[in-house]
Short mmCIF file of C-alpha atoms and ligand atoms in Angstrom, two decimals:
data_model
loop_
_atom_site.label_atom_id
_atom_site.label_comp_id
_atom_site.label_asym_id
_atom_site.label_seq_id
_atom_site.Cartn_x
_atom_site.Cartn_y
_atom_site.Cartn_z
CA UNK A 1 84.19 129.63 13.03
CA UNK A 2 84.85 131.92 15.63
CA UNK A 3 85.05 135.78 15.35
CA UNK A 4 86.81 137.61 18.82
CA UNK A 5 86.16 141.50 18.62
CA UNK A 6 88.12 143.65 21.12
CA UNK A 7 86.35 147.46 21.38
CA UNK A 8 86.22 149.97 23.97
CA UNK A 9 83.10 150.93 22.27
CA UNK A 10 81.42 147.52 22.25
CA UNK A 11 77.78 148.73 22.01
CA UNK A 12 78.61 150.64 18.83
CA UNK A 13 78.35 146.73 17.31
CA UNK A 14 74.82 145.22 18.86
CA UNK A 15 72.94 146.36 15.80
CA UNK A 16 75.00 145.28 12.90
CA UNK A 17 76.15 141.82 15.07
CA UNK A 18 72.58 141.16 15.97
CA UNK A 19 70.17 141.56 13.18
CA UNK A 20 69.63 139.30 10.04
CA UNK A 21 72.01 137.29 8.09
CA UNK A 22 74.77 137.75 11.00
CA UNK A 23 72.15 136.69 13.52
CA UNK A 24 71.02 133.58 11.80
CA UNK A 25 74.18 132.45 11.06
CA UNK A 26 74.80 132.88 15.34
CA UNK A 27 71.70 130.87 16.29
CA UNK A 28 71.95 128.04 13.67
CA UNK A 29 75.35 127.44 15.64
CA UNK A 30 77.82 128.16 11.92
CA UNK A 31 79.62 131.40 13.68
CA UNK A 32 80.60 132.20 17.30
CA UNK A 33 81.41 136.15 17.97
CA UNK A 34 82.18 137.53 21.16
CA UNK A 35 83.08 141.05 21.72
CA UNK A 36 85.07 142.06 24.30
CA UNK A 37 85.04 145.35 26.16
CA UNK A 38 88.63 146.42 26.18
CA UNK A 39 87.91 148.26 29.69
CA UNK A 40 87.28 144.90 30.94
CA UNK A 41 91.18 144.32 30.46
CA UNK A 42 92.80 147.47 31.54
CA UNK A 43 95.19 147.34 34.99
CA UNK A 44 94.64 151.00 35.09
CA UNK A 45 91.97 153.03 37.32
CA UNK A 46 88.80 154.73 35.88
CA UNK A 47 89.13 151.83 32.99
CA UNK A 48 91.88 153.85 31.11
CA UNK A 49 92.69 152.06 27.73
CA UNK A 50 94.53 155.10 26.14
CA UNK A 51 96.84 158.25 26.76
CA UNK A 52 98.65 160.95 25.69
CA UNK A 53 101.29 160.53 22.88
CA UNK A 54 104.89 160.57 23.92
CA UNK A 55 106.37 163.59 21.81
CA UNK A 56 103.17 165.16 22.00
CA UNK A 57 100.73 166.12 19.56
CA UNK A 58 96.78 165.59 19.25
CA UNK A 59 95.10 162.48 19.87
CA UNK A 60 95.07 159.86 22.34
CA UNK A 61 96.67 156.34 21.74
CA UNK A 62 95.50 153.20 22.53
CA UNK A 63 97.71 151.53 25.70
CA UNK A 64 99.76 148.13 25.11
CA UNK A 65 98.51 146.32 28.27
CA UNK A 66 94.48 146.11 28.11
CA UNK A 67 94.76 145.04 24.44
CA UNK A 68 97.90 142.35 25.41
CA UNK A 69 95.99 140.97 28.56
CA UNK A 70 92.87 140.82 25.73
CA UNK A 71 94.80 138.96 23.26
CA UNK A 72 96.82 136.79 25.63
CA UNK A 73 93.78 135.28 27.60
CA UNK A 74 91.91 134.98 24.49
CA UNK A 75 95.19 133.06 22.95
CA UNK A 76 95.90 131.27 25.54
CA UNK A 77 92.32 129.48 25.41
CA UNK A 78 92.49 128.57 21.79
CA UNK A 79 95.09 129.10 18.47
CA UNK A 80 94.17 131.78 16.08
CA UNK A 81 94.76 132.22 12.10
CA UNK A 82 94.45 135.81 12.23
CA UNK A 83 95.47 138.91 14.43
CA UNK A 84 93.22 141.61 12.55
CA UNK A 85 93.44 145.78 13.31
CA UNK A 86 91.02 148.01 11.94
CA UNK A 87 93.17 151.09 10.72
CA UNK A 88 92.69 153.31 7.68
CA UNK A 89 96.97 152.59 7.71
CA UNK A 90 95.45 148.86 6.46
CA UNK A 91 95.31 147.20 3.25
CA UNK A 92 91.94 147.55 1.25
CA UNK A 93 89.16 144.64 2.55
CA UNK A 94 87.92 143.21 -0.63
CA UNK A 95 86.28 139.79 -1.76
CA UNK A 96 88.90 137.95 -2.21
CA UNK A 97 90.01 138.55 1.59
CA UNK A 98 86.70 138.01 2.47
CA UNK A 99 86.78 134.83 0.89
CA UNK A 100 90.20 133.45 2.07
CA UNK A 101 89.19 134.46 5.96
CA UNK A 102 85.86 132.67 5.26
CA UNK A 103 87.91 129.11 5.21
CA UNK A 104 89.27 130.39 8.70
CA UNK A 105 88.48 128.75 12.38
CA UNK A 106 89.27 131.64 15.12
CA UNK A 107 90.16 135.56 14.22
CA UNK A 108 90.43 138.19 16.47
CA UNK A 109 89.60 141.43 15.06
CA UNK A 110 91.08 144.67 17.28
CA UNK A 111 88.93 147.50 16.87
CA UNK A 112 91.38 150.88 16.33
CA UNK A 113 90.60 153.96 18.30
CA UNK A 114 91.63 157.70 18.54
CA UNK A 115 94.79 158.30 17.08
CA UNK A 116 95.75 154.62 16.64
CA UNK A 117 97.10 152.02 18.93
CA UNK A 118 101.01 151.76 20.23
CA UNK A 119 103.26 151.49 17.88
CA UNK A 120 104.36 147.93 19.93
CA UNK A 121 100.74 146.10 19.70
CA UNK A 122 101.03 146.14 15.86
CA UNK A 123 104.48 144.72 16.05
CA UNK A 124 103.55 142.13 18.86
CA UNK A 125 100.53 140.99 18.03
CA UNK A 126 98.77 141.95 14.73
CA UNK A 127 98.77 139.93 11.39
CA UNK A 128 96.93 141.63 9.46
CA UNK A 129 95.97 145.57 9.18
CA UNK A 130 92.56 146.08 7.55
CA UNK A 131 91.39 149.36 5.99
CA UNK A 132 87.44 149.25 4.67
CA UNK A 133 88.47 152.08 2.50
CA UNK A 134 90.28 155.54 1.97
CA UNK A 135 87.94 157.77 4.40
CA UNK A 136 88.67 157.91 8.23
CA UNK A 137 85.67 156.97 10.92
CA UNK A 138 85.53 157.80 14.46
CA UNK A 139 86.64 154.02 14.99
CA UNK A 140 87.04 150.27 13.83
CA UNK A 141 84.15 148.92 14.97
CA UNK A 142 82.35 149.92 11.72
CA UNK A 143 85.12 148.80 10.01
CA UNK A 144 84.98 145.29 12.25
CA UNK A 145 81.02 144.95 11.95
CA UNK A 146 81.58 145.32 7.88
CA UNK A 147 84.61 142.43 7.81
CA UNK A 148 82.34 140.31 9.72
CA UNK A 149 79.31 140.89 7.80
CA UNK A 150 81.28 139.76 4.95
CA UNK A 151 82.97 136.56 5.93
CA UNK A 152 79.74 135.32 7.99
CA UNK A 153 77.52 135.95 4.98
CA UNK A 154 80.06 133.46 3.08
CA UNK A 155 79.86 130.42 5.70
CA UNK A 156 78.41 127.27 4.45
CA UNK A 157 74.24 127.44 5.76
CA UNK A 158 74.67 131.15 6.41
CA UNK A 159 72.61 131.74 3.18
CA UNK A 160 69.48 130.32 2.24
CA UNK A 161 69.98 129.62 -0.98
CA UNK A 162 73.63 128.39 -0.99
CA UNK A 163 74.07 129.61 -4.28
CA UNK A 164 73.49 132.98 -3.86
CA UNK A 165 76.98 134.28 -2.07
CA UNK A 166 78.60 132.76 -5.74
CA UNK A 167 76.43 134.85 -7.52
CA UNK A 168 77.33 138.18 -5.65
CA UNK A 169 78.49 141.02 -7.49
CA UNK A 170 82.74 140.51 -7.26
CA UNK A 171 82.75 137.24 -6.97
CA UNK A 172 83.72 136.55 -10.65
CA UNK A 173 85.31 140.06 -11.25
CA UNK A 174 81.99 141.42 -12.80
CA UNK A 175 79.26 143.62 -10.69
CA UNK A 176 76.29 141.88 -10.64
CA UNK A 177 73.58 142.33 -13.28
CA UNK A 178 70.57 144.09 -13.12
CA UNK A 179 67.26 141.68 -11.19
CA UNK A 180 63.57 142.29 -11.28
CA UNK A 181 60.46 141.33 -9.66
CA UNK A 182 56.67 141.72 -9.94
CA UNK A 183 55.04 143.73 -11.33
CA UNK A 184 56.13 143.35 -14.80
CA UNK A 185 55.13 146.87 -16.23
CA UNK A 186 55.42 149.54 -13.84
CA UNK A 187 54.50 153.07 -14.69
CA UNK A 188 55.32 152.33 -18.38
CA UNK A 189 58.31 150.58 -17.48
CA UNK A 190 58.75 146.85 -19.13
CA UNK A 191 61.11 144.38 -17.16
CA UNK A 192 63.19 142.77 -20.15
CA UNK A 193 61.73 140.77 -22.27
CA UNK A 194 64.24 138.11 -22.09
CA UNK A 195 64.02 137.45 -18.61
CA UNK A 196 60.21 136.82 -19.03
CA UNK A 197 61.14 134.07 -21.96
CA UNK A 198 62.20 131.19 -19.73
CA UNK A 199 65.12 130.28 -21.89
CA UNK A 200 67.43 129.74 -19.17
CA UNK A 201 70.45 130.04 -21.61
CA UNK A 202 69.49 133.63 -22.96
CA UNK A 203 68.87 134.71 -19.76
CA UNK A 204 72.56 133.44 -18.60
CA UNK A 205 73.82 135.43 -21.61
CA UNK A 206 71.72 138.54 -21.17
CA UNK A 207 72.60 138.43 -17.66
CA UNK A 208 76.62 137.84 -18.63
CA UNK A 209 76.34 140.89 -21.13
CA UNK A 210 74.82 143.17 -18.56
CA UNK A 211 77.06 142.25 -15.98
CA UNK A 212 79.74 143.32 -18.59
CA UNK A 213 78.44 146.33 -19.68
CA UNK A 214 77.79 147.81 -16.14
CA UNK A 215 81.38 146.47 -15.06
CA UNK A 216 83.35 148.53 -17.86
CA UNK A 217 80.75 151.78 -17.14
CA UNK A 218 80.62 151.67 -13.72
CA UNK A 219 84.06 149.89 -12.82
CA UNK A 220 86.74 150.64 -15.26
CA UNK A 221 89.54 149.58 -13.01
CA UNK A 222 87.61 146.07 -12.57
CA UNK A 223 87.30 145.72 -16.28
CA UNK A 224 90.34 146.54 -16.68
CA UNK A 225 91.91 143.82 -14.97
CA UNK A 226 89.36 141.22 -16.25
CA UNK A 227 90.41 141.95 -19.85
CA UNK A 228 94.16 141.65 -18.31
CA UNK A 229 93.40 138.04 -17.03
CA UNK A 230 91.82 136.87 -20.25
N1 ADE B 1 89.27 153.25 11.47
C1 ADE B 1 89.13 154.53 11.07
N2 ADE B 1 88.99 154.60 9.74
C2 ADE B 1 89.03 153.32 9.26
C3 ADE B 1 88.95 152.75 7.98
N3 ADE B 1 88.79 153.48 6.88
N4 ADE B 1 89.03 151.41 7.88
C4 ADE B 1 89.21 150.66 8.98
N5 ADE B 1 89.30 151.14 10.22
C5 ADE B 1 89.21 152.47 10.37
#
């Protein structure tokens, strides 16, 4: 898979692009991301890649032609499944989007600045508009570094234990369960006797139950819909 991220902030992604899971999953070869600097693109002097609104008002916009000259070269080099801008205008990211754009070869994800881009780029070139949720940040690339966290984490090998992405909380509807580790009494408090019993079916029912219980407390809207699809 390959991930094309288009910024005029580009450093604001190093970190989350270059550390752990993300990283591995670079070097062992399963996920290609390039960012791309959108001054690189721009036919304008003092690499301009926004300006003032036409009717006026607060806020910069983001310019048509760095982000078309982006897209197009990028597009011209190889066929993409998915056009992606970072807005808080988008639709919700969740799991299951995650997990469709996981099965995907080539997205470009366009990193949303100031007061939004030109009306014409979303009507051009964008497939999808992606919101990470209803707050407003300074820019996409947050937004961009979180989508790709997400997907990459999901790629065949990424993981080390392959089993562990179907296990994540939201992949079945439920939040996950609650997990312990050594030591087994801390300050008075006992890890679960159950989970100590090595009954592998208890433990898959105790862990089923908790996942349940924590799901209708902490999620009622998830619930909700899980008792819906039953
Ligand atoms: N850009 C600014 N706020 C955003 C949000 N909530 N989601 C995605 N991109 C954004």
């Amino acid at each position: 898979m390959r991930i094309d991220i288009i910024s005029c902030v580009p450093a604001l992604l190093d970190s989350p692009l270059n550390h752990s899971i993300v990283k591995r999953g670079q070097q062992k070869g399963l996920v290609e991301i390039v960012v791309h600097n959108l001054r690189d693109y721009t036919p304008y002097a003092h690499q301009q890649t926004d300006d003032y609104a036409y009717g006026g008002g607060a806020g910069m916009v983001m310019m048509i032609e760095p982000i078309a000259r982006c897209i197009r070269q990028l597009q011209a080099e190889r066929t993409y499944d998915a056009v992606v801008y970072t807005s808080p205008d988008g639709k919700v990211f969740d799991q299951a989007t995650a997990n469709s754009w996981s099965l995907l070869q080539n997205i470009i994800i366009l990193c949303g600045h100031y007061k939004g881009v030109d009306e014409r780029v979303r009507q051009m070139f964008i497939t999808h508009e992606i919101s990470i949720g209803d707050y407003v940040l300074t820019g996409g690339e947050l937004a961009a570094a979180i989508i790709t966290d997400a997907i990459v984490r999901l790629l065949p090998g990424v993981l080390g234990d392959e089993t562990s992405a179907l296990t994540d909380s939201f992949q079945d509807g439920l939040l996950a369960p609650p997990v312990y580790t050594r030591p087994e009494l801390y300050e008075g408090m006992q890890v679960p006797e159950v989970l100590m019993s090595g009954n592998h079916s208890k433990i898959d029912a105790w862990r089923h139950e908790q996942a349940l219980t924590r799901t209708a407390e902490r999620r009622p809207d998830m619930y909700q819909r899980l008792i819906v699809a039953d």
